[in-house]
Amino acid sequence: MRTWSRALAPELAWQRAKYPSVDWAFAAVDLFVVENNRTSFSLVGSAKAEELPDRDSLSVSPIVGPRILNTPLYARYTEDGVPLPVMAAPAGDVPERVIQSLPSAAPIEVSNEKELVDAVRTAQAGAHILLMPGVYRLSGLDARASGTPDQPIFLRAARLGDATITSPSTAAIDLSGAYWVIENLVLEGVCSLDDYCEHGVHVYGGARSAIIRNTVMRNFNAPIKVNLSRKRDRTPDYGLIEGNRFSNDRPRNTTHPVTLIDIVGADGWRVTSNFIADFAKNGSDHTSYAAFIKGASRGGVFERNLVMCEWKHKGGVRLGLSLGGGGTADYACRDGKCAFESDGAVIRNNVILNCPNDVGIYLNKAANAVVHNNLVAGTVGLDARYAETDAYIFNNIIDGRVRERDGGTTQLENNLVSGWRAALLQPVSRGIFANPPKGDFSVMDADAIAGKGRTLPSGLSDFCGQEHNGSKPDIGPFSLSAGAPCSVLHSKGGNS
């Protein structure tokens, strides 16, 4: 019964929503569906339960996603001006020589919409624009000024939850200037129609080395959208998306694309330590993505993200992380034709859960892709599609199958994959961890993963932010040599 419920429950819910006039019939069938795990957990890390924020809190976890911080974070860059993570970066991730700065101790304090618009419009390198506690209703905050690596422009609140920006228009913030740091803000779409609320932050043109961190964005079709200028002559390369929470309260009633992190044509973006959940759409093909990088982009990293295709609601076709997405129109491609969608990108140390109707990782025209040390649980598996895709896939734990489609090729080493068990909906992850769909990563079979991985370069961090044993790494995103996995998702009852 559990096996059939896992296969049929999402489809039943989807059909029930489409045909409300016969809800009574679906309700009768629903009585026989058991063990619905997808709405009964929250990521709690190592903190004591009584110290955790409640289910409606902005901060879900001390491991990934945003946090309530009492002190400012550095803006940290390499000598070439490429931003570096700071929220959970082990020492091995930080070069010896970096450029770093804190927000100015003499901020430009704003307390209403007009003051905020004026401060952003007149900002200069090194400015620190500080939003006082309150709600700001904005229709496109236009950030065109540019900072420098040693004088970035900060747009922030003192603490997460102090300032909320609500947007009834296409984008809450339009960012085209370089070296901005946007942090500690809550951005929420409040449109009368879901078609209208597209982006929390639209990064485009010359917005090089943007840092977007420790924010909460909800109820947008694509909370973060990155793309080139119209003539493709300016490129917003080398951005950092770190420690944010992206989700929607319900499936979006739109035919527009729904992808919570949508990066097109920009090189070198790093997406790390984010909580990405509950993305779906009720229109068009009903297909949505947690995040993708595409459009003939080079480089790019997805690492240490927690992706929950289904968290507080379910239904539709939800895919996890993708290199290539659903493809790109020629005019939006960096090379004008998309000979490939992605080249040389990496997907590593992520936990991807509960995508019952499609794959957790999708590679579409993804040249020279590297996929390693991920946990992909409760999904259909991984697809590598089209002849342009050439992927090296190792040290992963994957429920479902790895499938080569339409000429895509993969090299597989040291993975735990369901194989024939996938046809019977028996996930391999259940033999390794106590209950991944509920988020219980208590290790049940350490011998299957401990020290069994292919060697890794030194200095790489696992999902918990601790360094892998490079010479004898474990399979999956948790380095057991550092102790038990850093995070446990446990049931608190209801939609917790």
Short mmCIF file of C-alpha atoms in Angstrom, two decimals:
data_model
loop_
_atom_site.label_atom_id
_atom_site.label_comp_id
_atom_site.label_asym_id
_atom_site.label_seq_id
_atom_site.Cartn_x
_atom_site.Cartn_y
_atom_site.Cartn_z
CA MET A 1 0.00 0.00 0.00
CA ARG A 2 2.86 2.39 0.77
CA THR A 3 4.41 1.67 -2.60
CA TRP A 4 1.20 2.38 -4.47
CA SER A 5 0.51 5.45 -2.36
CA ARG A 6 3.92 6.86 -3.23
CA ALA A 7 3.16 6.39 -6.91
CA LEU A 8 -0.45 7.56 -6.97
CA ALA A 9 -0.85 10.17 -4.23
CA PRO A 10 0.64 13.11 -6.19
CA GLU A 11 -1.43 12.30 -9.27
CA LEU A 12 -4.56 11.90 -7.17
CA ALA A 13 -4.04 15.31 -5.58
CA TRP A 14 -3.42 16.90 -8.96
CA GLN A 15 -6.56 15.43 -10.53
CA ARG A 16 -8.60 16.31 -7.46
CA ALA A 17 -7.62 19.96 -7.83
CA LYS A 18 -8.58 19.91 -11.52
CA TYR A 19 -12.06 18.43 -10.97
CA PRO A 20 -13.55 19.96 -7.82
CA SER A 21 -17.10 19.01 -8.82
CA VAL A 22 -16.36 15.34 -8.05
CA ASP A 23 -14.26 15.97 -4.98
CA TRP A 24 -16.34 13.44 -3.05
CA ALA A 25 -15.04 10.64 -5.28
CA PHE A 26 -11.41 11.62 -4.82
CA ALA A 27 -11.96 11.95 -1.06
CA ALA A 28 -13.14 8.33 -0.93
CA VAL A 29 -10.01 7.11 -2.71
CA ASP A 30 -7.82 9.33 -0.53
CA LEU A 31 -8.83 7.30 2.53
CA PHE A 32 -6.65 4.46 1.26
CA VAL A 33 -3.54 6.58 0.68
CA VAL A 34 -1.05 6.19 3.53
CA GLU A 35 2.20 7.71 4.80
CA ASN A 36 2.16 11.18 3.32
CA ASN A 37 5.60 12.36 4.48
CA ARG A 38 6.05 15.42 2.35
CA THR A 39 4.31 17.91 4.63
CA SER A 40 5.44 16.72 8.04
CA PHE A 41 9.02 17.83 8.58
CA SER A 42 11.30 20.79 9.09
CA LEU A 43 15.07 21.08 8.98
CA VAL A 44 16.31 21.58 12.51
CA GLY A 45 20.05 20.94 12.49
CA SER A 46 21.75 20.36 15.81
CA ALA A 47 19.75 22.87 17.85
CA LYS A 48 17.40 21.78 20.61
CA ALA A 49 13.78 21.57 19.53
CA GLU A 50 12.59 24.10 22.11
CA GLU A 51 15.08 26.67 20.73
CA LEU A 52 13.86 26.40 17.15
CA PRO A 53 11.79 29.03 15.35
CA ASP A 54 8.17 28.05 14.82
CA ARG A 55 6.90 26.78 11.48
CA ASP A 56 6.03 30.25 10.21
CA SER A 57 9.47 31.63 11.02
CA LEU A 58 11.63 33.06 8.29
CA SER A 59 14.65 31.02 9.38
CA VAL A 60 14.10 27.31 8.83
CA SER A 61 17.53 25.96 9.67
CA PRO A 62 20.95 26.84 11.07
CA ILE A 63 22.53 24.75 8.29
CA VAL A 64 21.06 26.08 5.04
CA GLY A 65 18.86 29.03 4.21
CA PRO A 66 18.67 32.38 6.01
CA ARG A 67 19.39 33.05 9.66
CA ILE A 68 18.66 35.70 12.24
CA LEU A 69 22.10 37.30 12.49
CA ASN A 70 23.11 39.87 15.10
CA THR A 71 26.26 41.11 13.36
CA PRO A 72 26.94 42.13 9.74
CA LEU A 73 28.64 39.78 7.31
CA TYR A 74 31.66 40.60 5.21
CA ALA A 75 31.41 41.11 1.48
CA ARG A 76 34.32 38.96 0.38
CA TYR A 77 35.85 38.78 -3.11
CA THR A 78 38.83 37.21 -4.83
CA GLU A 79 41.49 39.50 -6.28
CA ASP A 80 39.57 39.24 -9.58
CA GLY A 81 36.38 40.50 -7.96
CA VAL A 82 34.54 37.17 -7.76
CA PRO A 83 32.37 36.97 -4.60
CA LEU A 84 33.01 34.19 -2.06
CA PRO A 85 30.59 32.54 0.38
CA VAL A 86 30.88 33.59 4.01
CA MET A 87 27.86 32.11 5.81
CA ALA A 88 29.17 28.56 6.13
CA ALA A 89 32.48 28.50 4.32
CA PRO A 90 35.20 26.26 5.79
CA ALA A 91 38.78 27.50 5.80
CA GLY A 92 39.60 25.46 2.72
CA ASP A 93 37.18 27.53 0.64
CA VAL A 94 38.87 30.89 1.35
CA PRO A 95 41.92 31.94 -0.70
CA GLU A 96 44.90 33.39 1.10
CA ARG A 97 44.38 36.81 -0.47
CA VAL A 98 40.87 38.27 -0.49
CA ILE A 99 39.23 41.67 -0.67
CA GLN A 100 36.64 42.12 2.04
CA SER A 101 34.64 44.88 3.65
CA LEU A 102 31.83 45.40 6.13
CA PRO A 103 28.88 47.78 5.67
CA SER A 104 29.75 51.35 6.57
CA ALA A 105 29.17 52.30 10.19
CA ALA A 106 27.45 55.48 8.92
CA PRO A 107 24.56 54.11 6.86
CA ILE A 108 21.98 55.98 4.83
CA GLU A 109 18.90 55.14 6.89
CA VAL A 110 15.58 54.98 5.05
CA SER A 111 12.13 54.53 6.55
CA ASN A 112 9.71 54.94 3.64
CA GLU A 113 9.42 54.18 -0.07
CA LYS A 114 10.49 57.62 -1.30
CA GLU A 115 13.62 57.68 0.85
CA LEU A 116 14.52 54.20 -0.35
CA VAL A 117 14.05 55.03 -4.03
CA ASP A 118 16.08 58.23 -3.68
CA ALA A 119 18.90 56.49 -1.79
CA VAL A 120 19.21 53.76 -4.41
CA ARG A 121 19.04 56.26 -7.29
CA THR A 122 21.85 58.42 -5.88
CA ALA A 123 23.99 55.62 -4.45
CA GLN A 124 27.74 55.70 -4.96
CA ALA A 125 30.45 53.10 -4.43
CA GLY A 126 30.73 52.20 -0.75
CA ALA A 127 27.17 53.30 0.12
CA HIS A 128 25.34 51.45 2.89
CA ILE A 129 21.56 51.77 2.47
CA LEU A 130 19.88 50.51 5.64
CA LEU A 131 16.14 49.86 5.68
CA MET A 132 14.54 50.69 9.01
CA PRO A 133 11.92 48.21 10.30
CA GLY A 134 8.70 48.31 8.31
CA VAL A 135 6.92 47.31 5.11
CA TYR A 136 7.90 48.97 1.82
CA ARG A 137 5.58 48.65 -1.17
CA LEU A 138 7.58 49.10 -4.37
CA SER A 139 7.06 48.77 -8.10
CA GLY A 140 10.57 48.21 -9.40
CA LEU A 141 13.46 49.61 -7.37
CA ASP A 142 16.03 50.58 -10.01
CA ALA A 143 19.61 49.92 -8.87
CA ARG A 144 21.91 51.23 -11.64
CA ALA A 145 24.91 52.60 -9.74
CA SER A 146 28.03 50.46 -9.44
CA GLY A 147 30.33 49.67 -6.58
CA THR A 148 33.79 48.11 -6.63
CA PRO A 149 35.24 45.02 -4.92
CA ASP A 150 36.68 47.15 -2.12
CA GLN A 151 33.65 49.46 -2.01
CA PRO A 152 30.50 47.44 -2.75
CA ILE A 153 27.05 48.97 -2.34
CA PHE A 154 25.06 47.41 0.50
CA LEU A 155 21.24 47.32 0.42
CA ARG A 156 20.10 45.65 3.61
CA ALA A 157 18.19 45.50 6.84
CA ALA A 158 19.98 45.15 10.17
CA ARG A 159 18.28 41.80 10.83
CA LEU A 160 16.24 39.40 8.77
CA GLY A 161 12.57 40.17 9.33
CA ASP A 162 13.02 43.86 10.09
CA ALA A 163 12.15 45.06 6.58
CA THR A 164 9.74 43.57 4.07
CA ILE A 165 9.46 44.74 0.46
CA THR A 166 6.14 43.89 -1.17
CA SER A 167 5.85 44.15 -4.93
CA PRO A 168 2.69 44.30 -7.06
CA SER A 169 4.69 44.46 -10.30
CA THR A 170 7.06 42.48 -12.54
CA ALA A 171 10.13 42.89 -10.31
CA ALA A 172 10.67 44.23 -6.81
CA ILE A 173 14.32 45.14 -7.51
CA ASP A 174 15.90 45.71 -10.93
CA LEU A 175 19.65 45.40 -10.56
CA SER A 176 21.93 46.45 -13.43
CA GLY A 177 24.86 47.95 -11.47
CA ALA A 178 27.95 46.01 -10.41
CA TYR A 179 29.05 44.95 -6.92
CA TRP A 180 25.82 45.19 -4.96
CA VAL A 181 25.14 43.24 -1.77
CA ILE A 182 21.44 42.61 -1.05
CA GLU A 183 20.87 40.95 2.32
CA ASN A 184 18.53 40.47 5.29
CA LEU A 185 15.43 41.44 3.30
CA VAL A 186 12.05 39.77 2.90
CA LEU A 187 10.63 40.19 -0.61
CA GLU A 188 7.08 39.15 -1.32
CA GLY A 189 4.95 39.25 -4.47
CA VAL A 190 1.48 40.67 -3.88
CA CYS A 191 -0.01 40.81 -7.40
CA SER A 192 -3.67 40.41 -8.27
CA LEU A 193 -2.63 37.90 -10.95
CA ASP A 194 0.30 35.52 -10.68
CA ASP A 195 1.37 36.45 -14.21
CA TYR A 196 2.36 39.90 -12.97
CA CYS A 197 4.70 38.95 -10.09
CA GLU A 198 7.74 37.61 -11.88
CA HIS A 199 10.88 38.47 -9.88
CA GLY A 200 12.08 39.47 -6.44
CA VAL A 201 15.45 40.53 -7.87
CA HIS A 202 16.05 40.86 -11.62
CA VAL A 203 19.81 40.86 -12.29
CA TYR A 204 20.79 41.90 -15.81
CA GLY A 205 23.19 43.81 -18.03
CA GLY A 206 26.27 45.02 -16.18
CA ALA A 207 25.37 43.67 -12.73
CA ARG A 208 28.66 41.81 -12.28
CA SER A 209 29.45 40.05 -8.99
CA ALA A 210 26.09 40.59 -7.32
CA ILE A 211 25.70 39.07 -3.85
CA ILE A 212 22.19 38.07 -2.78
CA ARG A 213 22.21 36.43 0.64
CA ASN A 214 20.21 35.80 3.79
CA THR A 215 16.91 36.83 2.24
CA VAL A 216 13.45 35.32 2.07
CA MET A 217 11.64 35.51 -1.29
CA ARG A 218 8.18 34.12 -1.80
CA ASN A 219 5.29 34.24 -4.20
CA PHE A 220 7.16 35.08 -7.38
CA ASN A 221 7.36 33.02 -10.57
CA ALA A 222 11.15 33.39 -10.67
CA PRO A 223 12.33 35.13 -7.48
CA ILE A 224 15.82 35.52 -8.95
CA LYS A 225 16.17 36.09 -12.68
CA VAL A 226 19.59 36.62 -14.28
CA ASN A 227 20.04 37.48 -17.96
CA LEU A 228 22.17 39.45 -20.40
CA SER A 229 21.47 42.91 -21.79
CA ARG A 230 19.25 42.94 -24.88
CA LYS A 231 22.22 43.22 -27.25
CA ARG A 232 24.20 40.63 -25.26
CA ASP A 233 26.99 43.19 -24.92
CA ARG A 234 26.85 43.36 -21.11
CA THR A 235 26.96 40.27 -18.95
CA PRO A 236 26.08 39.96 -15.24
CA ASP A 237 28.72 37.32 -14.52
CA TYR A 238 30.06 35.81 -11.28
CA GLY A 239 27.15 36.34 -8.91
CA LEU A 240 26.66 34.66 -5.55
CA ILE A 241 23.30 33.45 -4.20
CA GLU A 242 23.93 32.32 -0.63
CA GLY A 243 21.81 31.34 2.35
CA ASN A 244 18.38 32.34 1.06
CA ARG A 245 14.92 30.81 1.30
CA PHE A 246 12.82 30.58 -1.86
CA SER A 247 9.28 29.21 -1.86
CA ASN A 248 5.70 29.84 -2.92
CA ASP A 249 2.65 29.53 -0.70
CA ARG A 250 0.78 27.61 -3.41
CA PRO A 251 1.18 26.53 -7.05
CA ARG A 252 1.35 29.56 -9.35
CA ASN A 253 -1.66 30.15 -11.58
CA THR A 254 0.34 31.15 -14.63
CA THR A 255 1.53 29.98 -18.02
CA HIS A 256 4.84 31.79 -17.47
CA PRO A 257 7.96 29.83 -16.48
CA VAL A 258 8.18 28.97 -12.78
CA THR A 259 11.82 28.49 -11.72
CA LEU A 260 12.90 29.89 -8.38
CA ILE A 261 16.48 30.59 -9.51
CA ASP A 262 16.59 31.30 -13.25
CA ILE A 263 20.10 32.04 -14.61
CA VAL A 264 20.41 32.54 -18.38
CA GLY A 265 23.61 33.29 -20.31
CA ALA A 266 25.68 34.47 -17.34
CA ASP A 267 28.99 32.82 -16.45
CA GLY A 268 30.36 31.71 -13.12
CA TRP A 269 27.34 31.98 -10.82
CA ARG A 270 27.56 30.19 -7.46
CA VAL A 271 24.34 29.04 -5.77
CA THR A 272 25.12 27.76 -2.29
CA SER A 273 23.44 26.90 1.01
CA ASN A 274 19.92 27.86 -0.04
CA PHE A 275 16.58 26.35 0.94
CA ILE A 276 14.47 25.97 -2.22
CA ALA A 277 10.96 24.54 -1.92
CA ASP A 278 7.38 24.43 -3.19
CA PHE A 279 7.63 25.57 -6.78
CA ALA A 280 4.81 24.56 -9.12
CA LYS A 281 2.50 26.03 -11.69
CA ASN A 282 -1.09 25.26 -12.63
CA GLY A 283 -0.84 26.51 -16.21
CA SER A 284 0.62 25.43 -19.55
CA ASP A 285 2.70 22.24 -19.19
CA HIS A 286 2.50 22.24 -15.36
CA THR A 287 6.30 21.83 -15.31
CA SER A 288 8.57 23.82 -13.00
CA TYR A 289 12.16 23.82 -11.71
CA ALA A 290 13.85 24.60 -8.43
CA ALA A 291 16.80 26.21 -10.23
CA PHE A 292 18.67 26.11 -13.51
CA ILE A 293 21.68 27.57 -15.30
CA LYS A 294 21.37 27.71 -19.09
CA GLY A 295 21.71 29.93 -22.18
CA ALA A 296 25.29 28.99 -23.24
CA SER A 297 26.69 29.86 -19.83
CA ARG A 298 30.08 28.63 -18.65
CA GLY A 299 31.04 27.48 -15.20
CA GLY A 300 28.47 27.80 -12.47
CA VAL A 301 28.05 25.81 -9.27
CA PHE A 302 25.08 24.43 -7.34
CA GLU A 303 26.34 23.32 -3.94
CA ARG A 304 25.03 22.55 -0.47
CA ASN A 305 21.43 23.45 -1.29
CA LEU A 306 18.40 21.76 0.23
CA VAL A 307 15.76 21.31 -2.47
CA MET A 308 12.29 20.08 -1.54
CA CYS A 309 10.12 19.82 -4.60
CA GLU A 310 7.13 19.16 -2.35
CA TRP A 311 7.12 20.68 1.14
CA LYS A 312 3.84 22.32 2.13
CA HIS A 313 1.94 21.57 -1.08
CA LYS A 314 2.25 19.06 -3.89
CA GLY A 315 1.21 18.24 -7.45
CA GLY A 316 2.42 19.02 -10.93
CA VAL A 317 5.76 18.13 -12.51
CA ARG A 318 8.53 19.55 -10.34
CA LEU A 319 12.20 19.07 -11.21
CA GLY A 320 15.10 19.80 -8.88
CA LEU A 321 18.39 21.28 -10.10
CA SER A 322 19.16 21.57 -13.81
CA LEU A 323 21.90 22.52 -16.19
CA GLY A 324 20.00 23.52 -19.32
CA GLY A 325 16.44 23.66 -18.02
CA GLY A 326 13.94 23.39 -20.85
CA GLY A 327 16.26 25.03 -23.36
CA THR A 328 16.76 28.65 -24.41
CA ALA A 329 15.58 30.73 -27.36
CA ASP A 330 18.49 31.79 -29.58
CA TYR A 331 18.10 35.51 -28.89
CA ALA A 332 18.72 34.94 -25.16
CA CYS A 333 21.79 32.72 -25.61
CA ARG A 334 25.20 34.14 -24.84
CA ASP A 335 26.56 32.78 -28.14
CA GLY A 336 23.39 33.64 -30.07
CA LYS A 337 22.57 30.01 -30.82
CA CYS A 338 23.10 27.86 -27.70
CA ALA A 339 25.48 25.32 -29.18
CA PHE A 340 25.34 24.09 -25.58
CA GLU A 341 23.17 25.25 -22.67
CA SER A 342 25.87 24.89 -20.02
CA ASP A 343 29.59 24.13 -20.15
CA GLY A 344 31.76 23.08 -17.24
CA ALA A 345 29.18 23.50 -14.46
CA VAL A 346 29.18 21.53 -11.19
CA ILE A 347 26.36 20.13 -9.03
CA ARG A 348 27.78 18.94 -5.69
CA ASN A 349 26.84 18.19 -2.09
CA ASN A 350 23.14 18.99 -2.46
CA VAL A 351 20.17 17.24 -0.83
CA ILE A 352 17.25 16.97 -3.26
CA LEU A 353 14.03 15.49 -1.89
CA ASN A 354 10.48 14.61 -2.86
CA CYS A 355 10.16 15.14 -6.60
CA PRO A 356 7.86 12.15 -7.21
CA ASN A 357 6.82 13.00 -10.77
CA ASP A 358 10.19 13.77 -12.38
CA VAL A 359 13.93 13.83 -11.90
CA GLY A 360 15.93 15.47 -9.15
CA ILE A 361 18.74 16.45 -11.57
CA TYR A 362 18.23 17.24 -15.27
CA LEU A 363 21.14 17.77 -17.67
CA ASN A 364 20.06 19.30 -21.01
CA LYS A 365 22.88 20.06 -23.47
CA ALA A 366 25.21 20.23 -20.49
CA ALA A 367 28.78 19.87 -21.76
CA ASN A 368 31.54 18.81 -19.37
CA ALA A 369 29.14 18.64 -16.42
CA VAL A 370 30.32 17.27 -13.07
CA VAL A 371 27.77 15.86 -10.61
CA HIS A 372 29.09 14.47 -7.33
CA ASN A 373 28.27 13.74 -3.69
CA ASN A 374 24.57 14.54 -3.91
CA LEU A 375 21.63 12.80 -2.22
CA VAL A 376 18.70 12.57 -4.62
CA ALA A 377 15.89 10.92 -2.66
CA GLY A 378 12.26 10.34 -3.56
CA THR A 379 12.65 11.38 -7.20
CA VAL A 380 12.64 9.64 -10.58
CA GLY A 381 16.44 10.02 -10.69
CA LEU A 382 18.73 11.84 -13.14
CA ASP A 383 18.38 12.51 -16.88
CA ALA A 384 21.28 13.32 -19.23
CA ARG A 385 19.77 14.47 -22.52
CA TYR A 386 21.01 15.33 -26.03
CA ALA A 387 24.36 14.74 -27.66
CA GLU A 388 25.86 17.93 -26.22
CA THR A 389 25.57 16.46 -22.72
CA ASP A 390 28.71 14.80 -21.42
CA ALA A 391 28.58 14.31 -17.66
CA TYR A 392 30.90 12.79 -15.07
CA ILE A 393 28.70 11.50 -12.25
CA PHE A 394 30.27 10.05 -9.10
CA ASN A 395 29.83 9.58 -5.34
CA ASN A 396 26.06 10.18 -5.46
CA ILE A 397 23.16 8.42 -3.75
CA ILE A 398 20.30 8.44 -6.27
CA ASP A 399 16.80 7.04 -5.90
CA GLY A 400 15.50 6.15 -9.33
CA ARG A 401 17.69 5.67 -12.38
CA VAL A 402 20.37 7.51 -14.33
CA ARG A 403 19.10 7.72 -17.89
CA GLU A 404 20.89 8.75 -21.06
CA ARG A 405 18.39 10.25 -23.53
CA ASP A 406 18.62 11.43 -27.12
CA GLY A 407 22.38 10.92 -27.35
CA GLY A 408 23.42 12.17 -23.91
CA THR A 409 26.41 10.39 -22.38
CA THR A 410 27.52 9.84 -18.80
CA GLN A 411 30.53 8.37 -17.01
CA LEU A 412 29.43 6.79 -13.74
CA GLU A 413 31.74 5.97 -10.84
CA ASN A 414 31.13 5.03 -7.21
CA ASN A 415 27.42 5.87 -7.12
CA LEU A 416 24.64 4.15 -5.20
CA VAL A 417 21.71 4.02 -7.61
CA SER A 418 18.43 2.15 -7.29
CA GLY A 419 18.88 0.42 -10.65
CA TRP A 420 16.25 -2.29 -11.10
CA ARG A 421 14.75 -1.36 -7.73
CA ALA A 422 13.62 1.93 -9.27
CA ALA A 423 10.99 0.08 -11.27
CA LEU A 424 9.50 -1.17 -8.00
CA LEU A 425 9.69 2.25 -6.33
CA GLN A 426 12.10 0.96 -3.70
CA PRO A 427 14.57 3.81 -3.12
CA VAL A 428 18.14 2.90 -2.32
CA SER A 429 18.38 5.83 0.11
CA ARG A 430 16.02 4.07 2.52
CA GLY A 431 18.67 1.43 3.09
CA ILE A 432 21.33 4.03 3.90
CA PHE A 433 19.38 6.52 6.03
CA ALA A 434 16.48 5.94 8.38
CA ASN A 435 13.84 7.89 6.44
CA PRO A 436 14.99 10.49 3.88
CA PRO A 437 11.48 11.53 2.74
CA LYS A 438 10.80 12.61 6.31
CA GLY A 439 14.30 14.00 6.55
CA ASP A 440 15.71 11.53 9.03
CA PHE A 441 19.32 11.07 7.91
CA SER A 442 20.34 8.85 10.78
CA VAL A 443 22.85 6.52 9.14
CA MET A 444 21.64 2.92 9.03
CA ASP A 445 24.33 1.40 6.81
CA ALA A 446 27.59 3.31 7.16
CA ASP A 447 29.54 0.48 5.53
CA ALA A 448 27.79 1.14 2.22
CA ILE A 449 29.07 4.72 1.97
CA ALA A 450 31.97 5.34 4.36
CA GLY A 451 35.22 5.79 2.46
CA LYS A 452 33.69 4.27 -0.70
CA GLY A 453 33.77 7.39 -2.85
CA ARG A 454 36.13 8.44 -5.61
CA THR A 455 38.89 10.77 -4.40
CA LEU A 456 38.18 14.51 -4.25
CA PRO A 457 40.36 17.62 -4.38
CA SER A 458 41.29 18.88 -0.92
CA GLY A 459 39.30 21.69 0.63
CA LEU A 460 35.82 20.73 -0.63
CA SER A 461 33.06 21.02 1.96
CA ASP A 462 30.11 18.69 2.43
CA PHE A 463 26.45 19.65 2.90
CA CYS A 464 27.15 20.52 6.52
CA GLY A 465 30.00 22.87 5.63
CA GLN A 466 32.65 20.49 6.96
CA GLU A 467 35.58 19.36 4.88
CA HIS A 468 35.42 16.09 2.98
CA ASN A 469 38.14 13.52 3.47
CA GLY A 470 39.63 14.00 0.02
CA SER A 471 41.61 10.77 -0.13
CA LYS A 472 38.82 8.50 1.16
CA PRO A 473 35.54 10.45 0.80
CA ASP A 474 32.17 9.02 1.65
CA ILE A 475 29.45 8.54 -0.93
CA GLY A 476 26.75 11.19 -0.65
CA PRO A 477 26.68 14.75 0.72
CA PHE A 478 27.52 13.95 4.36
CA SER A 479 31.10 13.38 5.47
CA LEU A 480 30.76 10.73 8.17
CA SER A 481 34.35 11.22 9.27
CA ALA A 482 33.14 14.51 10.81
CA GLY A 483 30.54 12.62 12.89
CA ALA A 484 26.82 12.12 12.37
CA PRO A 485 25.11 14.16 9.60
CA CYS A 486 24.69 17.75 10.73
CA SER A 487 20.98 17.92 10.00
CA VAL A 488 17.87 15.95 10.77
CA LEU A 489 14.46 16.61 9.31
CA HIS A 490 11.95 15.38 11.81
CA SER A 491 8.20 15.30 12.06
CA LYS A 492 6.59 17.96 14.23
CA GLY A 493 3.08 17.21 13.10
CA GLY A 494 1.03 19.05 10.52
CA ASN A 495 2.71 21.29 7.95
CA SER A 496 5.77 22.00 10.06
#
